[in-house]
Amino acid sequence: MALIPAKSIVRWTPHLLVGAGVVLDYGAGNLRNAVYLTNQGGTVWAVDLPIQTERTKRKYPGRVGAVARYGAVDELQDSTEYFSGAVCTYVLNILSQPEQMKVLGLLQKRLIPGACLCIEVRRQTPKTSRNAFDSITLLNLTTAFGFRLEQAWAGSNWLAHRYVLEKILI
């Protein structure tokens, strides 16, 4: 079965692969986006929960070998690596609000100023559950961490935003 990356990642690949930096795939799942970005010439570090990384290593060893680095989210906490871009697809909508804030804080800490962040989530519609976002809610959540919206895109059941991390002044 062919890997199909998220539509937003395909659309915004040029923004993610600017320069020679490393792109972070946060919540990499089955590595569909990480492998795609690698095949487009990117250097990708993919991370996920420890239970998911073990499952992916067993089920898709070829995919794991295709990316520059693959590991558990915990490894990112202690890393000194900084990223020129990041993708986070269908992660925020499965987390509690405190967990969402933790993820965005970590991304803010690990991305260089001017880095591109692409987020794709389940879109809130009259038929969706509470695990979905509308554009305003996602925008409010991310701008609190210094991310500036560059572009929004939506389908019938998904929502994608492309952000740039503003320079953080201390």
XYZ file of C-alpha atoms in Angstrom:
170
model
C 0.000 0.000 0.000
C 1.363 3.386 -0.984
C 1.969 5.988 1.694
C -0.202 9.034 1.239
C 1.020 12.118 3.100
C -1.327 14.740 4.502
C -2.569 17.098 1.789
C -1.276 20.122 3.688
C 2.231 18.661 3.876
C 2.306 18.079 0.123
C 1.041 21.603 -0.517
C 3.453 23.288 1.899
C 6.589 21.181 1.334
C 8.485 24.111 -0.248
C 7.972 26.128 2.946
C 9.110 23.232 5.128
C 12.254 22.415 3.159
C 13.689 25.932 2.925
C 17.410 25.860 3.705
C 19.354 22.849 4.866
C 17.757 22.455 8.272
C 16.060 19.493 9.881
C 12.261 19.140 9.858
C 10.509 17.681 12.904
C 7.513 15.385 12.428
C 5.829 15.541 15.828
C 3.378 12.670 16.276
C 4.730 10.849 13.246
C 2.406 7.837 13.463
C 3.065 5.515 10.519
C 5.707 7.945 9.155
C 3.704 8.892 6.059
C 4.718 12.560 6.247
C 8.287 11.905 7.369
C 8.964 9.503 4.489
C 7.342 11.883 2.006
C 9.454 14.847 3.171
C 12.582 12.668 3.102
C 11.783 11.614 -0.476
C 11.423 15.317 -1.364
C 14.997 15.924 -0.196
C 14.371 16.841 3.442
C 16.183 15.690 6.550
C 13.515 14.572 9.009
C 13.515 13.686 12.690
C 10.249 11.877 13.445
C 8.972 11.452 17.004
C 5.941 9.898 18.641
C 4.881 8.324 21.913
C 7.084 5.380 22.994
C 4.297 2.832 22.451
C 3.734 4.150 18.902
C 7.438 4.163 18.032
C 7.769 0.521 19.105
C 4.708 -0.437 17.057
C 6.000 1.426 13.988
C 9.469 -0.125 14.292
C 7.906 -3.610 14.288
C 5.340 -2.974 11.567
C 7.276 -0.651 9.220
C 11.042 -1.160 9.643
C 11.728 0.095 6.101
C 10.003 3.391 6.822
C 11.954 3.844 10.049
C 15.192 3.357 8.108
C 14.153 5.937 5.521
C 14.148 8.914 7.888
C 17.251 10.575 9.334
C 16.199 9.980 12.943
C 13.263 8.296 14.631
C 12.448 8.069 18.295
C 10.207 8.750 21.218
C 9.003 12.242 22.111
C 10.965 11.917 25.366
C 14.234 12.145 23.393
C 13.192 15.557 22.141
C 12.818 16.926 25.679
C 16.539 16.619 26.396
C 17.771 17.379 22.892
C 19.783 20.412 21.891
C 18.569 20.082 18.286
C 16.782 23.019 16.675
C 14.512 22.625 13.669
C 13.886 24.759 10.594
C 10.373 23.368 10.223
C 7.839 21.090 11.861
C 4.692 19.177 11.009
C 2.036 18.094 13.451
C -0.856 16.289 11.778
C -3.843 14.912 13.656
C -2.092 15.227 17.016
C -3.570 18.272 18.743
C -7.128 17.030 18.280
C -6.466 13.862 20.313
C -4.803 15.657 23.236
C -6.219 17.440 26.258
C -5.755 21.208 26.377
C -2.824 20.990 28.860
C -1.138 18.447 26.560
C -1.745 20.704 23.538
C -0.068 23.570 25.387
C 2.886 21.331 26.273
C 3.333 20.296 22.624
C 3.160 23.874 21.331
C 5.561 25.048 24.040
C 8.035 22.352 23.037
C 7.692 23.269 19.352
C 8.243 26.938 20.187
C 11.362 25.990 22.139
C 12.799 23.715 19.425
C 12.032 25.737 16.272
C 14.336 28.482 15.068
C 12.796 31.943 14.563
C 11.228 32.101 11.115
C 10.620 28.339 11.035
C 7.532 26.953 9.332
C 5.009 24.954 11.367
C 2.259 23.028 9.586
C -0.629 21.773 11.686
C -3.484 19.657 10.380
C -6.402 18.661 12.603
C -9.876 17.304 12.380
C -12.231 20.136 11.456
C -15.178 20.999 13.638
C -18.484 20.578 11.840
C -22.032 20.041 13.123
C -21.391 16.272 12.920
C -17.942 16.094 14.595
C -17.183 15.303 18.189
C -15.433 17.547 20.660
C -12.056 16.303 19.346
C -12.063 18.808 16.504
C -11.067 22.419 15.909
C -12.482 25.425 14.194
C -10.025 27.857 12.631
C -10.372 30.513 15.362
C -9.746 28.057 18.215
C -6.628 26.697 16.508
C -5.414 30.199 15.733
C -5.890 31.367 19.334
C -4.047 28.332 20.681
C -1.017 28.733 18.420
C -0.600 32.510 18.433
C -0.209 32.390 22.206
C 3.129 30.646 21.526
C 4.450 33.179 19.034
C 3.283 31.500 15.833
C 1.953 33.818 13.111
C -0.611 32.395 10.708
C 0.568 32.501 7.096
C -2.120 30.422 5.423
C -5.244 28.433 6.309
C -6.726 25.651 4.226
C -9.691 23.392 4.893
C -11.506 20.415 3.491
C -14.857 18.996 4.473
C -13.494 17.253 7.568
C -9.977 18.657 8.069
C -8.353 21.996 8.793
C -4.744 22.968 8.143
C -2.763 26.036 9.168
C 0.735 27.068 8.139
C 2.544 29.270 10.639
C 5.862 31.049 10.995
C 7.506 31.275 14.396
C 8.097 34.919 15.216
C 11.392 35.950 16.758
C 11.081 35.585 20.510
C 12.310 38.626 22.414
C 13.495 38.016 25.956
